[in-house]
mmCIF file of C-alpha atoms and ligand atoms in Angstrom:
data_model
loop_
_atom_site.group_PDB
_atom_site.id
_atom_site.type_symbol
_atom_site.label_atom_id
_atom_site.label_comp_id
_atom_site.label_asym_id
_atom_site.label_seq_id
_atom_site.Cartn_x
_atom_site.Cartn_y
_atom_site.Cartn_z
ATOM 1 C CA LEU A 1 118.371 81.856 96.078
ATOM 2 C CA ALA A 2 119.575 85.436 96.575
ATOM 3 C CA GLU A 3 119.969 86.718 99.616
ATOM 4 C CA PRO A 4 116.585 87.973 101.429
ATOM 5 C CA ILE A 5 116.220 91.953 100.822
ATOM 6 C CA ASN A 6 113.934 94.039 103.477
ATOM 7 C CA VAL A 7 110.815 95.278 102.099
ATOM 8 C CA VAL A 8 108.712 97.988 104.118
ATOM 9 C CA VAL A 9 105.038 98.557 104.188
ATOM 10 C CA THR A 10 103.733 100.973 105.864
ATOM 11 C CA GLY A 11 99.712 101.280 106.909
ATOM 12 C CA ALA A 12 100.246 97.471 107.444
ATOM 13 C CA ALA A 13 97.525 97.061 109.250
ATOM 14 C CA GLY A 14 95.340 98.276 106.833
ATOM 15 C CA GLN A 15 93.014 97.296 103.957
ATOM 16 C CA ILE A 16 95.489 97.843 100.941
ATOM 17 C CA ALA A 17 98.264 96.179 102.804
ATOM 18 C CA TYR A 18 96.175 93.229 103.442
ATOM 19 C CA SER A 19 95.828 92.619 99.694
ATOM 20 C CA LEU A 20 99.739 93.794 98.740
ATOM 21 C CA LEU A 21 101.144 91.609 101.539
ATOM 22 C CA TYR A 22 99.945 88.383 99.973
ATOM 23 C CA GLN A 23 101.657 89.418 96.724
ATOM 24 C CA LEU A 24 104.776 89.970 98.399
ATOM 25 C CA ALA A 25 105.406 86.857 100.290
ATOM 26 C CA ALA A 26 104.180 84.715 97.201
ATOM 27 C CA GLY A 27 107.238 86.368 94.934
ATOM 28 C CA SER A 28 104.838 88.151 92.367
ATOM 29 C CA VAL A 29 106.735 91.096 92.815
ATOM 30 C CA PHE A 30 110.303 90.668 93.423
ATOM 31 C CA GLY A 31 109.937 87.439 91.695
ATOM 32 C CA PRO A 32 110.166 83.753 92.652
ATOM 33 C CA GLU A 33 114.009 83.692 93.180
ATOM 34 C CA GLN A 34 114.008 86.686 95.795
ATOM 35 C CA PRO A 35 113.413 86.166 99.709
ATOM 36 C CA ILE A 36 111.922 89.027 101.490
ATOM 37 C CA ASN A 37 112.185 89.987 104.882
ATOM 38 C CA LEU A 38 108.774 92.128 105.682
ATOM 39 C CA ARG A 39 109.168 95.078 107.911
ATOM 40 C CA LEU A 40 105.512 96.481 108.795
ATOM 41 C CA LEU A 41 105.043 100.072 109.978
ATOM 42 C CA ASP A 42 101.741 100.840 111.141
ATOM 43 C CA ILE A 43 100.569 103.283 114.193
ATOM 44 C CA LYS A 44 100.879 101.943 117.894
ATOM 45 C CA PRO A 45 97.159 101.668 118.377
ATOM 46 C CA MET A 46 97.179 99.012 115.540
ATOM 47 C CA MET A 47 99.885 96.964 116.794
ATOM 48 C CA ASP A 48 97.493 94.020 118.022
ATOM 49 C CA VAL A 49 95.469 94.092 114.666
ATOM 50 C CA LEU A 50 98.981 94.229 113.227
ATOM 51 C CA GLN A 51 100.043 90.815 115.028
ATOM 52 C CA GLY A 52 96.741 89.370 113.645
ATOM 53 C CA VAL A 53 98.081 89.848 110.128
ATOM 54 C CA VAL A 54 101.659 88.659 111.325
ATOM 55 C CA MET A 55 99.712 85.572 112.297
ATOM 56 C CA GLU A 56 98.227 85.207 108.779
ATOM 57 C CA LEU A 57 101.753 85.697 106.919
ATOM 58 C CA GLU A 58 103.027 82.890 109.097
ATOM 59 C CA ASP A 59 99.839 80.517 108.292
ATOM 60 C CA LEU A 60 100.574 80.966 104.606
ATOM 61 C CA ALA A 61 103.596 78.857 104.511
ATOM 62 C CA LEU A 62 105.525 80.497 101.957
ATOM 63 C CA PRO A 63 108.912 79.661 101.352
ATOM 64 C CA LEU A 64 110.577 83.234 100.107
ATOM 65 C CA LEU A 65 108.921 84.755 103.267
ATOM 66 C CA ARG A 66 111.705 85.106 105.951
ATOM 67 C CA ASP A 67 111.579 87.540 108.594
ATOM 68 C CA VAL A 68 108.565 89.492 109.422
ATOM 69 C CA LEU A 69 108.855 92.353 111.737
ATOM 70 C CA PRO A 70 105.886 94.394 113.065
ATOM 71 C CA THR A 71 106.776 97.863 114.537
ATOM 72 C CA ALA A 72 105.604 101.365 115.336
ATOM 73 C CA ASP A 73 108.985 102.579 114.943
ATOM 74 C CA ALA A 74 109.913 103.891 111.533
ATOM 75 C CA GLY A 75 113.761 103.790 112.189
ATOM 76 C CA VAL A 76 113.189 100.133 112.625
ATOM 77 C CA ALA A 77 111.208 99.682 109.980
ATOM 78 C CA PHE A 78 113.553 101.662 107.380
ATOM 79 C CA LYS A 79 116.774 99.787 108.506
ATOM 80 C CA ASP A 80 118.798 98.384 105.462
ATOM 81 C CA ALA A 81 115.513 98.659 103.530
ATOM 82 C CA ALA A 82 115.918 98.084 99.608
ATOM 83 C CA ALA A 83 112.136 98.953 98.871
ATOM 84 C CA ALA A 84 109.233 100.324 100.429
ATOM 85 C CA PHE A 85 105.426 100.399 99.929
ATOM 86 C CA LEU A 86 104.209 103.701 101.789
ATOM 87 C CA VAL A 87 100.617 103.024 101.974
ATOM 88 C CA GLY A 88 99.867 104.637 105.439
ATOM 89 C CA ALA A 89 98.586 107.842 105.412
ATOM 90 C CA MET A 90 95.693 109.979 107.474
ATOM 91 C CA PRO A 91 92.909 109.319 105.447
ATOM 92 C CA ARG A 92 90.486 112.071 104.909
ATOM 93 C CA LYS A 93 87.700 112.457 107.166
ATOM 94 C CA GLN A 94 84.074 114.186 106.836
ATOM 95 C CA GLY A 95 84.327 118.061 107.154
ATOM 96 C CA MET A 96 88.066 117.913 106.394
ATOM 97 C CA GLU A 97 89.705 120.221 103.855
ATOM 98 C CA ARG A 98 92.317 119.624 101.677
ATOM 99 C CA LYS A 99 94.864 121.969 103.716
ATOM 100 C CA ASP A 100 93.982 119.906 106.993
ATOM 101 C CA LEU A 101 94.381 116.784 105.376
ATOM 102 C CA LEU A 102 97.810 117.888 104.148
ATOM 103 C CA ALA A 103 98.799 119.306 107.305
ATOM 104 C CA ALA A 104 98.561 115.730 108.701
ATOM 105 C CA ASN A 105 100.093 113.924 106.006
ATOM 106 C CA VAL A 106 103.196 116.586 105.577
ATOM 107 C CA LYS A 107 103.985 115.676 109.385
ATOM 108 C CA ILE A 108 103.853 111.714 108.553
ATOM 109 C CA PHE A 109 105.853 111.728 104.903
ATOM 110 C CA LYS A 110 108.259 114.504 106.564
ATOM 111 C CA ASP A 111 109.396 112.207 109.539
ATOM 112 C CA GLN A 112 109.253 109.060 107.126
ATOM 113 C CA GLY A 113 111.573 110.565 104.663
ATOM 114 C CA GLU A 114 113.781 111.675 107.936
ATOM 115 C CA ALA A 115 113.727 107.812 109.029
ATOM 116 C CA LEU A 116 114.573 107.064 105.385
ATOM 117 C CA GLU A 117 117.975 109.348 104.990
ATOM 118 C CA LYS A 118 118.909 107.660 108.255
ATOM 119 C CA PHE A 119 118.489 103.933 108.170
ATOM 120 C CA ALA A 120 117.455 102.906 105.006
ATOM 121 C CA ARG A 121 119.945 101.970 101.841
ATOM 122 C CA LYS A 122 120.701 104.553 99.297
ATOM 123 C CA ASP A 123 119.136 102.860 96.099
ATOM 124 C CA ILE A 124 115.988 102.374 98.057
ATOM 125 C CA LYS A 125 112.930 102.103 95.761
ATOM 126 C CA VAL A 126 110.053 104.054 97.454
ATOM 127 C CA LEU A 127 106.217 103.738 96.024
ATOM 128 C CA VAL A 128 104.263 106.363 97.426
ATOM 129 C CA VAL A 129 100.400 104.940 97.710
ATOM 130 C CA GLY A 130 98.785 107.360 100.862
ATOM 131 C CA ASN A 131 97.220 110.079 99.522
ATOM 132 C CA PRO A 132 97.654 112.725 98.304
ATOM 133 C CA ALA A 133 100.177 110.707 96.940
ATOM 134 C CA ASN A 134 102.160 112.897 94.401
ATOM 135 C CA THR A 135 102.658 115.683 97.396
ATOM 136 C CA ASN A 136 103.548 113.121 99.749
ATOM 137 C CA ALA A 137 106.440 111.787 97.640
ATOM 138 C CA LEU A 138 107.294 115.103 97.185
ATOM 139 C CA ILE A 139 107.850 115.779 100.807
ATOM 140 C CA CYS A 140 109.466 112.379 101.920
ATOM 141 C CA SER A 141 112.284 112.982 99.250
ATOM 142 C CA HIS A 142 112.551 116.314 100.379
ATOM 143 C CA TYR A 143 113.477 114.781 103.523
ATOM 144 C CA ALA A 144 115.884 112.349 102.450
ATOM 145 C CA PRO A 145 118.411 114.291 100.219
ATOM 146 C CA SER A 146 121.133 111.808 100.357
ATOM 147 C CA ILE A 147 118.705 109.331 98.487
ATOM 148 C CA PRO A 148 118.407 110.282 94.853
ATOM 149 C CA LYS A 149 115.097 111.659 93.830
ATOM 150 C CA GLU A 150 114.435 109.162 91.038
ATOM 151 C CA ASN A 151 114.047 106.712 93.830
ATOM 152 C CA PHE A 152 110.921 108.197 95.062
ATOM 153 C CA THR A 153 107.707 107.778 92.570
ATOM 154 C CA ALA A 154 104.100 108.040 93.457
ATOM 155 C CA MET A 155 101.175 105.068 92.171
ATOM 156 C CA THR A 156 98.885 106.414 89.136
ATOM 157 C CA ARG A 157 99.317 102.759 88.120
ATOM 158 C CA LEU A 158 95.827 101.947 89.433
ATOM 159 C CA ASP A 159 94.308 104.649 87.233
ATOM 160 C CA GLN A 160 96.363 103.163 84.196
ATOM 161 C CA ASN A 161 95.049 99.547 84.791
ATOM 162 C CA ARG A 162 91.201 101.310 85.405
ATOM 163 C CA ALA A 163 91.981 102.962 82.002
ATOM 164 C CA GLN A 164 93.301 100.026 80.040
ATOM 165 C CA ALA A 165 90.398 97.959 81.131
ATOM 166 C CA ALA A 166 87.714 100.438 80.045
ATOM 167 C CA LEU A 167 89.136 100.878 76.729
ATOM 168 C CA ALA A 168 89.650 96.998 76.253
ATOM 169 C CA SER A 169 85.579 96.619 77.662
ATOM 170 C CA ARG A 170 84.732 99.400 74.786
ATOM 171 C CA LEU A 171 86.853 97.571 72.394
ATOM 172 C CA GLY A 172 85.374 94.627 72.987
ATOM 173 C CA VAL A 173 81.655 95.645 72.648
ATOM 174 C CA GLN A 174 82.627 97.610 69.513
ATOM 175 C CA LEU A 175 85.079 94.766 67.543
ATOM 176 C CA CYS A 176 85.317 91.609 69.525
ATOM 177 C CA SER A 177 81.682 90.835 69.504
ATOM 178 C CA GLU A 178 81.107 89.866 66.317
ATOM 179 C CA MET A 179 84.333 87.372 66.236
ATOM 180 C CA GLU A 180 82.872 86.282 69.481
ATOM 181 C CA LEU A 181 86.067 86.911 71.176
ATOM 182 C CA THR A 182 86.606 88.310 74.834
ATOM 183 C CA PRO A 183 88.425 91.447 74.724
ATOM 184 C CA LEU A 184 91.678 90.755 76.335
ATOM 185 C CA VAL A 185 92.898 93.308 78.787
ATOM 186 C CA ASP A 186 96.561 92.706 78.188
ATOM 187 C CA LYS A 187 95.891 93.399 74.436
ATOM 188 C CA VAL A 188 95.740 97.443 74.848
ATOM 189 C CA LYS A 189 98.900 99.310 76.066
ATOM 190 C CA ASN A 190 100.338 102.248 76.634
ATOM 191 C CA VAL A 191 97.341 104.654 77.750
ATOM 192 C CA ILE A 192 98.606 107.521 79.826
ATOM 193 C CA ILE A 193 97.957 108.865 83.155
ATOM 194 C CA TRP A 194 99.496 112.281 83.518
ATOM 195 C CA GLY A 195 99.585 114.377 86.381
ATOM 196 C CA ASN A 196 98.193 113.916 89.925
ATOM 197 C CA HIS A 197 96.610 111.432 91.330
ATOM 198 C CA SER A 198 93.320 113.112 91.887
ATOM 199 C CA SER A 199 90.197 113.993 90.076
ATOM 200 C CA THR A 200 92.506 116.617 87.564
ATOM 201 C CA GLN A 201 94.631 113.612 86.125
ATOM 202 C CA TYR A 202 94.143 113.269 82.508
ATOM 203 C CA PRO A 203 93.577 109.701 80.964
ATOM 204 C CA ASP A 204 95.019 109.836 77.654
ATOM 205 C CA ALA A 205 94.367 107.218 75.593
ATOM 206 C CA ALA A 206 95.722 108.996 72.167
ATOM 207 C CA HIS A 207 98.874 107.233 72.072
ATOM 208 C CA ALA A 208 97.390 103.870 73.206
ATOM 209 C CA VAL A 209 97.611 100.846 70.699
ATOM 210 C CA ALA A 210 95.598 97.731 70.981
ATOM 211 C CA ASP A 211 96.824 94.158 69.625
ATOM 212 C CA LEU A 212 93.131 92.894 68.149
ATOM 213 C CA PRO A 213 92.796 89.387 66.846
ATOM 214 C CA GLY A 214 92.977 89.404 62.815
ATOM 215 C CA LYS A 215 93.701 92.996 62.832
ATOM 216 C CA GLY A 216 96.919 93.403 64.327
ATOM 217 C CA SER A 217 98.357 96.654 66.200
ATOM 218 C CA VAL A 218 95.558 99.200 65.647
ATOM 219 C CA LYS A 219 95.365 102.697 67.463
ATOM 220 C CA VAL A 220 92.974 102.947 70.184
ATOM 221 C CA SER A 221 91.530 106.177 69.306
ATOM 222 C CA SER A 222 91.101 105.055 65.510
ATOM 223 C CA ALA A 223 89.468 101.937 66.536
ATOM 224 C CA VAL A 224 87.130 103.497 69.019
ATOM 225 C CA ASN A 225 86.693 106.170 66.758
ATOM 226 C CA ASP A 226 84.864 108.419 68.912
ATOM 227 C CA ASN A 227 86.636 111.492 70.458
ATOM 228 C CA ALA A 228 83.499 112.977 72.211
ATOM 229 C CA TRP A 229 83.901 109.551 74.199
ATOM 230 C CA LEU A 230 87.287 109.511 74.535
ATOM 231 C CA ASN A 231 87.488 113.258 76.050
ATOM 232 C CA GLY A 232 84.297 113.226 78.108
ATOM 233 C CA GLU A 233 82.576 109.667 79.206
ATOM 234 C CA PHE A 234 86.055 107.830 79.192
ATOM 235 C CA LEU A 235 88.112 110.283 80.856
ATOM 236 C CA GLU A 236 85.142 111.063 83.419
ATOM 237 C CA THR A 237 84.692 107.769 84.286
ATOM 238 C CA ILE A 238 88.448 107.419 85.080
ATOM 239 C CA GLN A 239 88.575 110.591 87.368
ATOM 240 C CA LYS A 240 85.733 109.375 89.339
ATOM 241 C CA ARG A 241 86.292 105.976 89.200
ATOM 242 C CA GLY A 242 87.483 106.014 93.054
ATOM 243 C CA ALA A 243 84.553 107.738 94.190
ATOM 244 C CA ALA A 244 82.056 105.263 92.420
ATOM 245 C CA VAL A 245 84.025 102.893 94.359
ATOM 246 C CA ILE A 246 83.750 104.289 97.376
ATOM 247 C CA ALA A 247 80.000 104.743 97.037
ATOM 248 C CA ALA A 248 79.259 101.094 96.177
ATOM 249 C CA ARG A 249 81.822 99.461 98.580
ATOM 250 C CA LYS A 250 81.411 101.807 101.387
ATOM 251 C CA MET A 251 85.086 101.736 101.666
ATOM 252 C CA SER A 252 87.708 102.652 99.139
ATOM 253 C CA SER A 253 89.846 100.264 96.284
ATOM 254 C CA ALA A 254 91.675 98.378 97.978
ATOM 255 C CA MET A 255 92.290 94.817 96.039
ATOM 256 C CA SER A 256 92.713 96.633 92.894
ATOM 257 C CA ALA A 257 95.028 99.385 94.602
ATOM 258 C CA ALA A 258 97.465 96.642 96.168
ATOM 259 C CA LYS A 259 97.505 94.809 92.640
ATOM 260 C CA ALA A 260 98.189 98.068 90.915
ATOM 261 C CA ALA A 261 101.064 98.772 93.638
ATOM 262 C CA GLY A 262 102.568 95.040 92.945
ATOM 263 C CA ASP A 263 102.494 96.045 89.526
ATOM 264 C CA HIS A 264 104.105 99.761 89.928
ATOM 265 C CA MET A 265 107.087 97.826 91.726
ATOM 266 C CA ARG A 266 107.311 94.721 89.651
ATOM 267 C CA ASP A 267 107.975 97.012 86.333
ATOM 268 C CA TRP A 268 110.405 99.207 88.321
ATOM 269 C CA TRP A 269 112.575 96.480 89.579
ATOM 270 C CA PHE A 270 112.381 94.119 86.354
ATOM 271 C CA GLY A 271 111.916 96.621 83.484
ATOM 272 C CA THR A 272 109.363 97.424 81.251
ATOM 273 C CA LYS A 273 108.564 95.383 78.163
ATOM 274 C CA PRO A 274 110.263 96.803 74.522
ATOM 275 C CA GLY A 275 107.499 99.018 73.249
ATOM 276 C CA GLN A 276 104.950 99.153 76.433
ATOM 277 C CA TRP A 277 105.458 102.129 78.831
ATOM 278 C CA VAL A 278 103.772 102.418 82.080
ATOM 279 C CA SER A 279 102.622 105.751 83.969
ATOM 280 C CA MET A 280 104.091 106.902 87.419
ATOM 281 C CA GLY A 281 104.192 109.503 89.537
ATOM 282 C CA VAL A 282 107.786 110.857 89.437
ATOM 283 C CA VAL A 283 109.364 114.264 90.147
ATOM 284 C CA SER A 284 109.226 116.416 86.842
ATOM 285 C CA ASP A 285 112.382 117.433 85.197
ATOM 286 C CA GLY A 286 110.454 119.862 83.049
ATOM 287 C CA SER A 287 109.564 117.324 80.348
ATOM 288 C CA TYR A 288 106.235 118.297 78.353
ATOM 289 C CA GLY A 289 106.497 121.991 79.962
ATOM 290 C CA ILE A 290 105.769 120.534 82.988
ATOM 291 C CA PRO A 291 106.792 122.868 86.301
ATOM 292 C CA LYS A 292 110.213 121.042 87.812
ATOM 293 C CA ASP A 293 109.875 119.791 91.128
ATOM 294 C CA VAL A 294 106.530 118.620 91.316
ATOM 295 C CA VAL A 295 105.541 114.699 91.479
ATOM 296 C CA PHE A 296 103.770 114.438 88.439
ATOM 297 C CA SER A 297 102.539 111.006 86.584
ATOM 298 C CA PHE A 298 104.378 110.527 83.265
ATOM 299 C CA PRO A 299 104.637 107.500 80.785
ATOM 300 C CA VAL A 300 108.252 106.099 81.717
ATOM 301 C CA ASN A 301 110.401 103.481 80.165
ATOM 302 C CA ILE A 302 112.351 101.262 82.640
ATOM 303 C CA LYS A 303 115.452 99.160 82.201
ATOM 304 C CA ASP A 304 117.695 98.092 84.747
ATOM 305 C CA LYS A 305 116.024 99.756 87.630
ATOM 306 C CA LYS A 306 115.860 103.311 86.101
ATOM 307 C CA PHE A 307 113.274 104.968 84.483
ATOM 308 C CA GLU A 308 113.125 107.320 81.652
ATOM 309 C CA ILE A 309 110.308 109.891 80.959
ATOM 310 C CA VAL A 310 109.169 108.907 77.234
ATOM 311 C CA GLN A 311 110.073 111.766 75.056
ATOM 312 C CA GLY A 312 108.588 113.308 71.851
ATOM 313 C CA LEU A 313 104.969 112.640 72.191
ATOM 314 C CA GLU A 314 102.641 114.681 70.556
ATOM 315 C CA ILE A 315 100.562 117.064 72.363
ATOM 316 C CA SER A 316 97.403 118.005 71.347
ATOM 317 C CA ASP A 317 95.598 121.427 72.554
ATOM 318 C CA PHE A 318 92.983 119.361 74.096
ATOM 319 C CA ALA A 319 95.617 117.574 75.761
ATOM 320 C CA ARG A 320 97.755 120.482 76.686
ATOM 321 C CA SER A 321 94.893 122.443 78.383
ATOM 322 C CA LYS A 322 94.191 119.078 80.820
ATOM 323 C CA LEU A 323 98.052 118.763 81.419
ATOM 324 C CA ASP A 324 97.859 122.465 82.687
ATOM 325 C CA ILE A 325 95.027 122.020 85.083
ATOM 326 C CA THR A 326 96.613 119.005 86.743
ATOM 327 C CA ALA A 327 100.015 120.408 86.705
ATOM 328 C CA LYS A 328 98.681 123.714 88.434
ATOM 329 C CA GLU A 329 96.712 121.976 91.092
ATOM 330 C CA LEU A 330 100.307 120.226 91.900
ATOM 331 C CA GLU A 331 101.526 123.630 91.983
ATOM 332 C CA GLU A 332 99.151 124.492 94.686
ATOM 333 C CA GLU A 333 99.432 121.560 96.771
ATOM 334 C CA ARG A 334 103.479 121.764 96.810
ATOM 335 C CA ALA A 335 102.928 125.608 97.541
ATOM 336 C CA GLU A 336 100.424 124.778 100.895
ATOM 337 C CA ALA A 337 102.944 121.961 101.840
ATOM 338 C CA HIS A 338 105.594 124.474 101.886
ATOM 339 C CA GLN A 339 103.467 127.050 103.724
ATOM 340 C CA ILE A 340 102.598 124.254 106.406
ATOM 341 C CA ILE A 341 106.270 123.396 106.748
ATOM 342 C CA THR A 342 107.650 126.836 107.636
ATOM 343 C CA SER A 343 104.705 127.933 109.699
HETATM 344 P P1 LIG B 401 93.525 102.049 105.599
HETATM 345 O O1 LIG B 401 92.485 103.234 106.497
HETATM 346 O O2 LIG B 401 92.710 100.776 105.512
HETATM 347 O O3 LIG B 401 94.634 101.865 106.356
HETATM 348 C C1 LIG B 401 95.554 102.514 106.446
HETATM 349 C C2 LIG B 401 96.591 102.265 107.484
HETATM 350 O O4 LIG B 401 97.398 103.583 107.675
HETATM 351 C C3 LIG B 401 95.805 101.888 108.961
HETATM 352 O O5 LIG B 401 96.208 100.904 109.398
HETATM 353 C C4 LIG B 401 96.907 103.370 109.369
HETATM 354 O O6 LIG B 401 96.784 103.087 111.383
HETATM 355 C C5 LIG B 401 97.940 103.526 108.964
HETATM 356 N N1 LIG B 401 98.626 104.831 109.386
HETATM 357 C C6 LIG B 401 98.196 105.669 109.582
HETATM 358 N N2 LIG B 401 99.045 106.705 109.697
HETATM 359 C C7 LIG B 401 100.412 106.026 109.694
HETATM 360 C C8 LIG B 401 101.624 106.402 110.087
HETATM 361 N N3 LIG B 401 101.960 107.366 110.347
HETATM 362 N N4 LIG B 401 102.736 105.491 109.816
HETATM 363 C C9 LIG B 401 102.082 104.113 109.479
HETATM 364 N N5 LIG B 401 101.056 103.799 109.207
HETATM 365 C C10 LIG B 401 100.132 104.739 109.320
HETATM 366 O O7 LIG B 401 93.646 102.754 103.991
HETATM 367 P P2 LIG B 401 93.567 101.972 102.524
HETATM 368 O O8 LIG B 401 92.443 101.714 102.207
HETATM 369 O O9 LIG B 401 94.843 100.876 102.953
HETATM 370 O O10 LIG B 401 94.667 103.227 101.972
HETATM 371 C C11 LIG B 401 95.878 103.511 102.335
HETATM 372 C C12 LIG B 401 95.939 104.874 101.351
HETATM 373 O O11 LIG B 401 96.299 104.477 100.152
HETATM 374 C C13 LIG B 401 95.026 106.184 101.762
HETATM 375 O O12 LIG B 401 95.616 107.131 101.636
HETATM 376 C C14 LIG B 401 94.247 106.072 100.455
HETATM 377 O O13 LIG B 401 93.819 107.704 100.270
HETATM 378 C C15 LIG B 401 95.180 105.832 99.583
HETATM 379 N N6 LIG B 401 94.878 105.425 97.915
HETATM 380 C C16 LIG B 401 95.671 105.370 96.949
HETATM 381 C C17 LIG B 401 95.480 105.128 95.559
HETATM 382 C C18 LIG B 401 96.548 105.403 94.779
HETATM 383 O O14 LIG B 401 95.936 104.946 93.725
HETATM 384 N N7 LIG B 401 97.402 106.114 94.979
HETATM 385 C C19 LIG B 401 94.186 104.139 95.634
HETATM 386 C C20 LIG B 401 93.766 103.531 96.655
HETATM 387 C C21 LIG B 401 94.000 104.484 98.095
HETATM 388 O O15 LIG B 401 92.495 105.396 97.754
#
């Protein structure tokens, strides 16, 4: 077995962490050969709750899990960290404006960026889950200048998983029912989430393919053959899925969010499969005419723990208009964050 690595989870007493921690301890993210030390960060008032989480982690009796450290001190949590899931954030409360939410989170992610700068490994992989995830990741990276900006990403994998599941379900109804086959969600690949993890995101099935029994690899858009659905109901369902889960569960997505965070980090760690890409919020390099220096979700290929934005995809006029809307929102968030920092 390898030497243990330090893995940080912030918001460790919260509901996403509760599902995520098991995946980490069980080896489903960093692999069955990689022991881990968990560093659990939350705010002081949550320390008793966090102690209960620590007890449960002990009781898992999982051999890959070594040292578990609960703390309210970011400096302690990030010491020599090799990977971090920044899940903890200030939630939006009733009557709170986006600006208020951003102000609270700018402070959190500035402090955590500074702690990362001082204490973490320079090759740390940081995944920001806490909302507004894209802009939080940008702020965090800004305050950790000695860590490459490619090491900061924001999670749109839950949106990708939702889109993939919705397409598989639609294809299953259309194509598999006569063959009495259950549609397999993993047969759908290369659906893209562009932009912000917010309702302006653009779930794009134009480049998605599906391996269908007896039919081989087919373009999802041809198989669905219904542009009105792809550009209408499908898109809106994915954009509003988070709100739909809250309306039903009275709490936000947690199990699926934790699974997506694990998927994101595992692909970053081990790479993507040949011919498959995944969506991640990364600092824009200007690809596809997106303004630089916003954290924008792009399709990426990953090899040797490094991602590359997939180039050369055809962007239709419809897609262009959607990309511009979500890019504009991210520029506005960045301007608001800048104003908060400088005021
Ligand atoms: P919970 O409210 O259950 O847990 C959040 C935890 O973070 C709490 O224990 C809280 O004490 C802690 N926390 C607050 N400030 C902190 C700080 N400065 N340092 C460390 N910990 C701190 O929320 P949960 O459902 O787990 O969601 C966490 C975040 O994920 C939220 O911001 C939520 O909006 C975001 N989400 C992001 C998603 C994405 O796809 N990017 C999807 C799911 C989720 O909505």
